[in-house]
Every structure is written in C-alpha cells, then in structure tokens.
Tab-separated table of C-alpha atoms in Angstrom:
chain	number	residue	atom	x	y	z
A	18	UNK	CA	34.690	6.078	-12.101
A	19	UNK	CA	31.936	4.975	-14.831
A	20	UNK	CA	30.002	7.910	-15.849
A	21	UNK	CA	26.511	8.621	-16.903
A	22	UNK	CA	26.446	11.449	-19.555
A	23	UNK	CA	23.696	13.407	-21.209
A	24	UNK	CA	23.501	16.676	-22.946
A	25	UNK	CA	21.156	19.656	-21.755
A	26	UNK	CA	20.178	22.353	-24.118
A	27	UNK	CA	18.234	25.587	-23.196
A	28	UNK	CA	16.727	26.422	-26.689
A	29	UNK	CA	16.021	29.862	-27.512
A	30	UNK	CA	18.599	31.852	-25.152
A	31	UNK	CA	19.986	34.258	-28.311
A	32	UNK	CA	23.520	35.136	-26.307
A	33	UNK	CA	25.792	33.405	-24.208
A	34	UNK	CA	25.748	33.737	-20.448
A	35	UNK	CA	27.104	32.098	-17.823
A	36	UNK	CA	24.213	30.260	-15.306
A	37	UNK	CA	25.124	33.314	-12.760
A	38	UNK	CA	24.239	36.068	-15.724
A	39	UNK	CA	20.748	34.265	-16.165
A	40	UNK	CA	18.757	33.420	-13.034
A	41	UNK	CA	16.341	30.908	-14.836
A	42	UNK	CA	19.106	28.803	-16.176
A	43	UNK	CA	21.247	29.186	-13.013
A	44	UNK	CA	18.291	27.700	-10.888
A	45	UNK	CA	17.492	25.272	-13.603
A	46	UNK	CA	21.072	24.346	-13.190
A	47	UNK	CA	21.258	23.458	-9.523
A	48	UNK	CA	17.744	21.896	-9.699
A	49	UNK	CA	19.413	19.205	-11.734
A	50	UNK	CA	21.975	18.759	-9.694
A	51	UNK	CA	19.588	18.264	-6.680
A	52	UNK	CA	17.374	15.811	-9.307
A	53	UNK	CA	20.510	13.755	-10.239
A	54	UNK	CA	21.784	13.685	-6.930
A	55	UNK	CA	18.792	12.618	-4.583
A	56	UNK	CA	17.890	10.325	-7.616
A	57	UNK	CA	20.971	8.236	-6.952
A	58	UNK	CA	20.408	8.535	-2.957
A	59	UNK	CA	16.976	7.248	-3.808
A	60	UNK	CA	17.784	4.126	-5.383
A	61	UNK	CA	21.285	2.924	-3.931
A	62	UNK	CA	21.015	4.781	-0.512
A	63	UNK	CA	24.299	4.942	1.145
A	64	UNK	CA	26.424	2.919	-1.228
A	65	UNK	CA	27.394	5.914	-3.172
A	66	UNK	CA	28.402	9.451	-3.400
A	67	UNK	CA	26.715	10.608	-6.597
A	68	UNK	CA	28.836	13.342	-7.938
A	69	UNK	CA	27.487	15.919	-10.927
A	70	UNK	CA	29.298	17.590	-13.149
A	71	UNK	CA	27.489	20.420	-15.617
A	72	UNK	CA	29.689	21.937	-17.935
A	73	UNK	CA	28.825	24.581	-20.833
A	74	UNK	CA	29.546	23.777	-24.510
A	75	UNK	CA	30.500	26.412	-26.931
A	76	UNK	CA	26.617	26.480	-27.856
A	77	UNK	CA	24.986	28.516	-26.837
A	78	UNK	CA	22.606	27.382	-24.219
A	79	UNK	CA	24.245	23.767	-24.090
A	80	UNK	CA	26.073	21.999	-21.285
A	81	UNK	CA	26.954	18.487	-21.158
A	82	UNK	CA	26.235	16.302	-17.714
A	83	UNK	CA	27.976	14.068	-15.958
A	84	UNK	CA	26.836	11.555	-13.161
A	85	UNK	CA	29.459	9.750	-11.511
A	86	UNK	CA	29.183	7.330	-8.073
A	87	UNK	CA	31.755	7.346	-5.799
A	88	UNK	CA	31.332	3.745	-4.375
A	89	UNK	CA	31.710	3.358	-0.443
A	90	UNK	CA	33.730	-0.051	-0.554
A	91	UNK	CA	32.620	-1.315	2.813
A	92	UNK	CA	29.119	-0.758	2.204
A	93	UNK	CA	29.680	-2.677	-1.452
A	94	UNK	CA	30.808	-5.161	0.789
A	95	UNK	CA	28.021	-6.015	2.678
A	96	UNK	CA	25.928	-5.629	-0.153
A	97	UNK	CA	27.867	-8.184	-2.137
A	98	UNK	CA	27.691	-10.321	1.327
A	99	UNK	CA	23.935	-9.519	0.886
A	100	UNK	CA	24.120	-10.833	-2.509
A	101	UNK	CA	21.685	-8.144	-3.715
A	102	UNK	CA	22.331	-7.681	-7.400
A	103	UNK	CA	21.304	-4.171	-8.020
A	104	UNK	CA	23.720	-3.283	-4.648
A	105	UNK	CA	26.962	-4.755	-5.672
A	106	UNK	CA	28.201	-2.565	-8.778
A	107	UNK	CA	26.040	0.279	-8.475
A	108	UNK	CA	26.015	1.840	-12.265
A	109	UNK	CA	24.918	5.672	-13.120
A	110	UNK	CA	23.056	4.623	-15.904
A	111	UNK	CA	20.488	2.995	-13.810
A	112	UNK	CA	19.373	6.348	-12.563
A	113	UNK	CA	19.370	8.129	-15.986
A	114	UNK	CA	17.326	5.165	-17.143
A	115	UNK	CA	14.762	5.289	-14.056
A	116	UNK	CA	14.526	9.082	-15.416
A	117	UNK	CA	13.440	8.570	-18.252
A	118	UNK	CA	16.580	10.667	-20.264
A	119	UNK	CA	17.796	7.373	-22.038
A	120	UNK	CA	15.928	6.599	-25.095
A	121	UNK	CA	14.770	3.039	-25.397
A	122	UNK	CA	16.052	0.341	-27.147
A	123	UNK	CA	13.539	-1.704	-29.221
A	124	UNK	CA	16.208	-4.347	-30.198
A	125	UNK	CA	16.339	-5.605	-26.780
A	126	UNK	CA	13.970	-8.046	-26.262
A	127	UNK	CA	12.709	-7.566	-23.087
A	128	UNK	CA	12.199	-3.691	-23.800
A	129	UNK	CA	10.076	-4.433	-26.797
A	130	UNK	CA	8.326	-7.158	-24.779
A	131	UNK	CA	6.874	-4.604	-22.095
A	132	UNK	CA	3.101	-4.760	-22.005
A	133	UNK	CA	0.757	-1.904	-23.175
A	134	UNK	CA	0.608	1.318	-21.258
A	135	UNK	CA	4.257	1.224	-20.283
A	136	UNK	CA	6.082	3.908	-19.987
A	137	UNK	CA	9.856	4.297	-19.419
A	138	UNK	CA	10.955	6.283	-16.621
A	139	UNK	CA	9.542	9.438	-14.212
A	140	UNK	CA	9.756	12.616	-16.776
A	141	UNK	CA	7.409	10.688	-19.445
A	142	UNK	CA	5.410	9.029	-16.810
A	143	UNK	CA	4.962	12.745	-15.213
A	144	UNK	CA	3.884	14.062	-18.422
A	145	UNK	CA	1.832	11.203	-19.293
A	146	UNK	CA	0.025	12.026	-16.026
A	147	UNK	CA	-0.631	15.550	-17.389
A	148	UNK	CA	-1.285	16.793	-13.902
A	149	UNK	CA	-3.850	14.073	-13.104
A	150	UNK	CA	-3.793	11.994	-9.658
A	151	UNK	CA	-3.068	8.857	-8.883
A	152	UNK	CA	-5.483	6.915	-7.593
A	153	UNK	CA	-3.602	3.810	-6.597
A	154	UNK	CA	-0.317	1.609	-7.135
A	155	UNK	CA	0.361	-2.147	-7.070
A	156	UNK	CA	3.466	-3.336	-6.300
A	157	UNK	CA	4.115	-6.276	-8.524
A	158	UNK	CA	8.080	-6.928	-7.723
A	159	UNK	CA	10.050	-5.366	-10.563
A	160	UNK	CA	7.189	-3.674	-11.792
A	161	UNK	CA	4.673	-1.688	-10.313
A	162	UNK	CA	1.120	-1.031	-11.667
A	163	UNK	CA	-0.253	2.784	-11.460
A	164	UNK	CA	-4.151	3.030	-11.442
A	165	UNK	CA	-5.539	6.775	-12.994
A	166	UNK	CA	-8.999	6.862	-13.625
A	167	UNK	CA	-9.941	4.346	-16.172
A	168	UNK	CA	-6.329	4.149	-17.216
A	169	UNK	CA	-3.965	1.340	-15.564
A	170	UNK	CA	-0.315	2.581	-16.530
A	171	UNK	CA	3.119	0.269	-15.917
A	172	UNK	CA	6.171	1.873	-14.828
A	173	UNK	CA	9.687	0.217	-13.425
A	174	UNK	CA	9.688	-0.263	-9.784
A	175	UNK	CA	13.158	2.524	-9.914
A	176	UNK	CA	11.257	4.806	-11.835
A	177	UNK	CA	8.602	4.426	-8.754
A	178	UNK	CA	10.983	4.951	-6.256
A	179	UNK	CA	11.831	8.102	-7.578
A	180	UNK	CA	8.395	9.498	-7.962
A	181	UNK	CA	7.419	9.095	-4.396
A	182	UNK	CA	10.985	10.856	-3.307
A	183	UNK	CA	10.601	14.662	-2.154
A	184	UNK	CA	14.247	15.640	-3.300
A	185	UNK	CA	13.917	14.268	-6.976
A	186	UNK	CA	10.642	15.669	-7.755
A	187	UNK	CA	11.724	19.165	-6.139
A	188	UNK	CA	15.029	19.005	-8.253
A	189	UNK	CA	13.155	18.132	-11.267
A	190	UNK	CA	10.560	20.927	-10.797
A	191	UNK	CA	13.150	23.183	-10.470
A	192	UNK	CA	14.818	22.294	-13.856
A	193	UNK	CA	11.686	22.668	-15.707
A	194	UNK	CA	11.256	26.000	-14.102
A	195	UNK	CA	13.512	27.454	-16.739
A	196	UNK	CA	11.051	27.658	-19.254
A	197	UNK	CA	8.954	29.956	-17.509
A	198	UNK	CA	11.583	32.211	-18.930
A	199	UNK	CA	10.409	34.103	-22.231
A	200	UNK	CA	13.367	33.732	-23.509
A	201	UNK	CA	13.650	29.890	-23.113
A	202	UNK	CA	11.332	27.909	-25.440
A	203	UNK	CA	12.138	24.158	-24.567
A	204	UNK	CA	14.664	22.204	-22.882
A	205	UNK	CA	16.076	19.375	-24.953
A	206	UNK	CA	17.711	16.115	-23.563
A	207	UNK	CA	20.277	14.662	-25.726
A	208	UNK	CA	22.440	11.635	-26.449
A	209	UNK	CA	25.757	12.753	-26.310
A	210	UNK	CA	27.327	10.278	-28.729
A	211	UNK	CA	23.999	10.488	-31.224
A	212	UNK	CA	23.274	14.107	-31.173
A	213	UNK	CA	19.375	12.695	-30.878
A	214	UNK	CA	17.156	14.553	-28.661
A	215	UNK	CA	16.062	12.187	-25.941
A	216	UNK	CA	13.503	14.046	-24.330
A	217	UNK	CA	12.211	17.770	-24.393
A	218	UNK	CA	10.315	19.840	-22.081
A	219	UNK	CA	7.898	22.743	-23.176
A	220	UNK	CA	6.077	25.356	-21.047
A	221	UNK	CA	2.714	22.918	-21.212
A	222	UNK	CA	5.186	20.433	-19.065
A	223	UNK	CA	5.778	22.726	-16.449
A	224	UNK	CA	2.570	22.091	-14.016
A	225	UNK	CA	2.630	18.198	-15.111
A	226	UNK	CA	6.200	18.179	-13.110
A	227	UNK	CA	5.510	20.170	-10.505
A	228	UNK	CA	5.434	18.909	-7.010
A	229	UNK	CA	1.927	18.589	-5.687
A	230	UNK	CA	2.536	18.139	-1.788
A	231	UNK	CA	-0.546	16.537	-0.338
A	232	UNK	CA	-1.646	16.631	3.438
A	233	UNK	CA	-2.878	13.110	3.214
A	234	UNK	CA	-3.885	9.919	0.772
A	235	UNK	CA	-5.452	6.714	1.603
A	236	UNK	CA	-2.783	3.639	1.720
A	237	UNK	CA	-5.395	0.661	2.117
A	238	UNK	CA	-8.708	0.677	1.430
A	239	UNK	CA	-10.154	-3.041	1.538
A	240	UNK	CA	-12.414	-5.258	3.173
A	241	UNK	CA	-10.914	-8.633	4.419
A	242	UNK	CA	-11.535	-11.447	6.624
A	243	UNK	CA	-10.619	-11.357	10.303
A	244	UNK	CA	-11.551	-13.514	13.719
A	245	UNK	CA	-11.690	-11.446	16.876
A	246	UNK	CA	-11.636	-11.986	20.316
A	247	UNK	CA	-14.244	-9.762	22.121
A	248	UNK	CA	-11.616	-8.081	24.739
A	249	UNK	CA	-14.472	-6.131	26.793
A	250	UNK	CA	-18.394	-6.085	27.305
A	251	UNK	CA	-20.100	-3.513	24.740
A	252	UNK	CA	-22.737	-1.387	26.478
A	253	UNK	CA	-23.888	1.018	22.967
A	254	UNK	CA	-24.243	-0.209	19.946
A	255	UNK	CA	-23.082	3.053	18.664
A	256	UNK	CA	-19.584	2.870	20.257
A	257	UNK	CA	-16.342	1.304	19.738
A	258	UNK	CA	-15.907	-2.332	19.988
A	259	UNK	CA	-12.389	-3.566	21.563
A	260	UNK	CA	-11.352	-6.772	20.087
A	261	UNK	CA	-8.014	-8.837	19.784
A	262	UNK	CA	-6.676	-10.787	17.160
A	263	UNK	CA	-3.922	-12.587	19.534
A	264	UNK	CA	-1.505	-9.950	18.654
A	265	UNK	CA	-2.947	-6.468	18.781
A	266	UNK	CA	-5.731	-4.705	20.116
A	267	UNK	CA	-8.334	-3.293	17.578
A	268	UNK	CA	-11.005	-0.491	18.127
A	269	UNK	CA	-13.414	-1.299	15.162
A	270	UNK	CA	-17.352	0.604	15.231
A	271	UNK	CA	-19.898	-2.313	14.831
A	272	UNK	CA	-21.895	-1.720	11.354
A	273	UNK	CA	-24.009	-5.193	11.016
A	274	UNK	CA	-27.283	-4.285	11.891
A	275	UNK	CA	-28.991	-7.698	12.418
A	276	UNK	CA	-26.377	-8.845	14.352
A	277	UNK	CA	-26.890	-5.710	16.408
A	278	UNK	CA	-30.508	-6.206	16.720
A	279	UNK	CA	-29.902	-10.004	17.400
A	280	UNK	CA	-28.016	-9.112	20.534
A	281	UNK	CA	-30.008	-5.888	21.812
A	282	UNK	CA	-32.887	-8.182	22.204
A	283	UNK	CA	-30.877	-10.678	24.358
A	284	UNK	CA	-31.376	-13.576	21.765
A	285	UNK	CA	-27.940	-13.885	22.765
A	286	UNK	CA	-25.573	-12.834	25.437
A	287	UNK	CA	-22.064	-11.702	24.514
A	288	UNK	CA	-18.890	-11.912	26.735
A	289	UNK	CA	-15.148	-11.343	26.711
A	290	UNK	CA	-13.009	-13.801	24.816
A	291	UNK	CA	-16.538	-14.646	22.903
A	292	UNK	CA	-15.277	-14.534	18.541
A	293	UNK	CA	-16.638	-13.260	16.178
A	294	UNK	CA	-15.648	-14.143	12.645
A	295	UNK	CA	-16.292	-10.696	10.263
A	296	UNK	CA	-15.762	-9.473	7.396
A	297	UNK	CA	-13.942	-5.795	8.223
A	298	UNK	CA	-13.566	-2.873	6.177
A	299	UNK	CA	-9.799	-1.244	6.989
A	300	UNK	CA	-9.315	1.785	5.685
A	301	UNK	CA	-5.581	3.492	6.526
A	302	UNK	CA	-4.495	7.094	5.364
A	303	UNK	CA	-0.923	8.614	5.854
A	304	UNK	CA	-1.217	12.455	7.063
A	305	UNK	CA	2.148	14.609	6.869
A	306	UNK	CA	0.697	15.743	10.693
A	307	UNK	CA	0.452	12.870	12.236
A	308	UNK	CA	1.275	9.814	10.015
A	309	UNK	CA	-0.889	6.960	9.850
A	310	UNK	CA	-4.471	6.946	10.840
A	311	UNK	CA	-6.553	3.525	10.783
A	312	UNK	CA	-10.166	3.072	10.509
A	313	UNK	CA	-12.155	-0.782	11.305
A	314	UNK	CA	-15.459	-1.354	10.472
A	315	UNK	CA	-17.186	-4.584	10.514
A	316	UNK	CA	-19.498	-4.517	7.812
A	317	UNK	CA	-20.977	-8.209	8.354
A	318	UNK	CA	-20.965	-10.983	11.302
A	319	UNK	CA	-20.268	-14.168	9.701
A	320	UNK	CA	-19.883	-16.499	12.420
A	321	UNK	CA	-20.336	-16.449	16.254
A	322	UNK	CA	-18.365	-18.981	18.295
A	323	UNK	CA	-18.597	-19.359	22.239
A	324	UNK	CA	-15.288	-21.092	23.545
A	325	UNK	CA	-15.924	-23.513	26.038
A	326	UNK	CA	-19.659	-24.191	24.288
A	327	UNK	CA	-18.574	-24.608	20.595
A	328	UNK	CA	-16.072	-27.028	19.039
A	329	UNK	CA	-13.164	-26.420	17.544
A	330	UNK	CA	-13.810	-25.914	13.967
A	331	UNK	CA	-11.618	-25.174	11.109
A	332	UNK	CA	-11.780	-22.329	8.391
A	333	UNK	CA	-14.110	-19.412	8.057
C-alpha cells in the first residue's frame, strides 16, 4: 500500500495525554480522520478505501499520519478501460497535495510557472479567503478561477473539489477546533522526513475554516441569445410568456417595453409558433429546500419572424 504521511503537532499541551484524556485533541483527532477520509472519497470516488492511521510520538502533543488507499481492482479496471489518468493508480499524495499540507516545490517547473494569485491547495486557499465569500468560479479544465471582490484567485481543480464537499470542510473544521483550547496555541503540519513545518493553524484561522452552510447561491447569472417559438397567445403584458426552443418549454416575463407597446397597439398581431429572436437574462440559484430555481427575462426583442410570411434567414 503507498502511503501518504504527515506529522501533526498540538503546540502548547504541557503533559502528555492520550486523545480520550483531552476532549479538544480527541475531536481534533477524528475530525482529521473524517477530513482525510471524505477528501479521498471526494476526488477518486469509489476506487478506493482511504484508510487513516494517527499515531502519537513520544512528544508531547505529536502524532504522525498516515493515508493509505485500499484500491478496489475491478473498479481500477474500468477506469484503466476508461483510460482516465488520474483513475488508474490512484496515489495518497494527490489528496495531501489538494490540501494544501505538502509544501511546494519551486524546482519543478510547472509549480514555479503558476500564474499570480495562485494558491496551493484548500487550508491556504481557506485562509487566504479570511472568511470572505465567493462570489463566483470558472471552471477552466485543470484549473479553476475563484472571483472575491476585486480579487481573482487560481486554485487546482482537486483543491476545488474539495472545497465544495460537506464532509471535508466539516472534518477540517473540526481539526481546527482544537485551538479553541487555552491550552493549545497552534497546530503545526510537518514533513515527516524534513522536520519543516508545512503549514500551521492559529486561533485567527479558526472562523476562516469554518463551514458556512448557505440556504442558497446563484449558479448562472447571464444574459444570452435565444430564438423562441411563441407556444400560446399572451393576453397581459404583465404575465408569463410560454415559449419553446424545440426542446423545452420556457416561462420567461416579457421586459422590452417598446416591443410591448408595439403590440398593445395592434401594430402587429402575434400568434403561436410566431419567433421571436431575444436577448434573455437567465438567472439560476441552487436552494438546499428545493434545488434549482430558474428565472427568464427577455430584456430586448431583436428580431420578429412570422413563419409562413418571412423567409428563411440565417443567423441572429
């Protein structure tokens, strides 16, 4: 089994105890193990059975960590059948990496390549955060864009795929609980092999990890180009139009006043199947209650085509 391994260190505990003798470090503890084990759920899904292993040193305050997969062999199959890559020899270190607990190394090229505002896995990107919200992400392939403010930031697209997962972010905010213990000043990250501290935590860290559960956010926000098929005759302005797009049927609330005013005053007539080519603002939210929730507006009427009466021409 290939192994993953990182030393934790509770700094300022002044006697030994085991994790059951001091509730903070005990549910610091398993909060790890939750982080480390939904983290490699998160990213390789069912090929796997992460398995973590947190033993104390003689220090005290210290244990060393251990990630190891256990590799389902018939789901490696398919995945090497899939010819997938990231699928076929699932490695630990990928998720200690997309943490952020493995410090980076500036001789390889394409980590000292990495644009401005990068920032190497979820514990630094939380803390770079500091708490503030994010107001959008672009998915870019193996890198994914993270709007804040004024501030565009660049993180991997693992490292994303752990921040939007529930179990990670409630294991992680569980291991930085700790420190809300007086007698625990910081928790240090370490290389095992280099004795360097990787990473360490400090009470001011402890709201920028927490979990902040919201009841909804806004997925699409845009306005875009669509042709519609009028699928019924509109009888108030102030209502709902129905339209089709060949596919799907689409509620969207008529905002173009002078095409409004064009047809109240029977300049022309408008029918079913009529099109109308528009330029609709979609906005989309995801709600924990009831999922997603769409919202059409068409904002302007750019062109109105009869069929049967018009020709057939191309474009918008």
């Amino acid at each position: 089994m290939t192994l993953a391994v990182f030393d934790i260190e509770y700094e300022g505990l002044r006697r030994r105890e085991t994790t059951s003798g001091n509730p903070a470090v005990a549910e610091s503890v398993i909060g790890l193990d939750a982080m480390l084990t939904n983290a490699g759920r998160a990213l390789f899904g069912y090929l796997v059975e992460p398995e973590v292993d947190v033993r104390a040193t003689q220090n005290v305050g210290s244990f060393e960590v251990d990630l190891g997969f256990n590799a389902n062999y018939g789901m490696a199959r398919r995945a090497s059948l899939a010819g997938v890559p990231q699928y076929i020899d699932p490695q630990p270190a990928v998720v200690i990496e997309a943490l952020g607990l493995r410090a980076p190394d500036l001789a390889d090229a394409p980590e000292a390549e990495r644009p401005e505002g990068w920032v190497d896995g979820l514990i630094p990107f939380l803390m770079r955060l500091n708490g503030r919200r994010i107001d959008r992400v672009f998915l870019t392939g193996e890198q994914v864009d993270v709007e804040v403010g004024d501030e565009v930031l660049h993180i991997s697209v693992n490292t994303y795929r752990l921040l939007r997962h529930i179990g990670v972010r409630r294991g992680l905010q569980h291991l930085v609980s700790a420190i809300a213990d007086p007698d625990i000043s910081r928790i240090l990250f370490c290389d095992r092999q280099t004795h360097e501290t990787v990473l360490e935590l400090d009470a001011g860290d402890i709201v920028s990890l927490a979990l902040v559960e919201d009841r909804e956010v806004p997925l699409v926000d845009e306005v875009r180009t669509m042709a519609l098929s009028l699928a019924a005759p509109v009888f108030r302005s102030d209502a709902c139009w129905t339209f089709t797009d060949g596919l799907q049927t689409i509620r969207a609330r008529m905002c173009d006043e002078e095409f409004l005013h064009t047809i109240d005053c029977g300049v022309f007539g408008l029918r079913p199947g009529e099109i109308l080519i528009v330029n609709m603002h979609v906005t989309t939210v995801q709600k924990v209650d009831t999922g997603l929730e769409s919202t059409y507006e068409i904002i302007r009427v750019i062109d109105h085509r009869k069929p049967g009466k018009h020709i057939l021409i191309p474009g918008i």
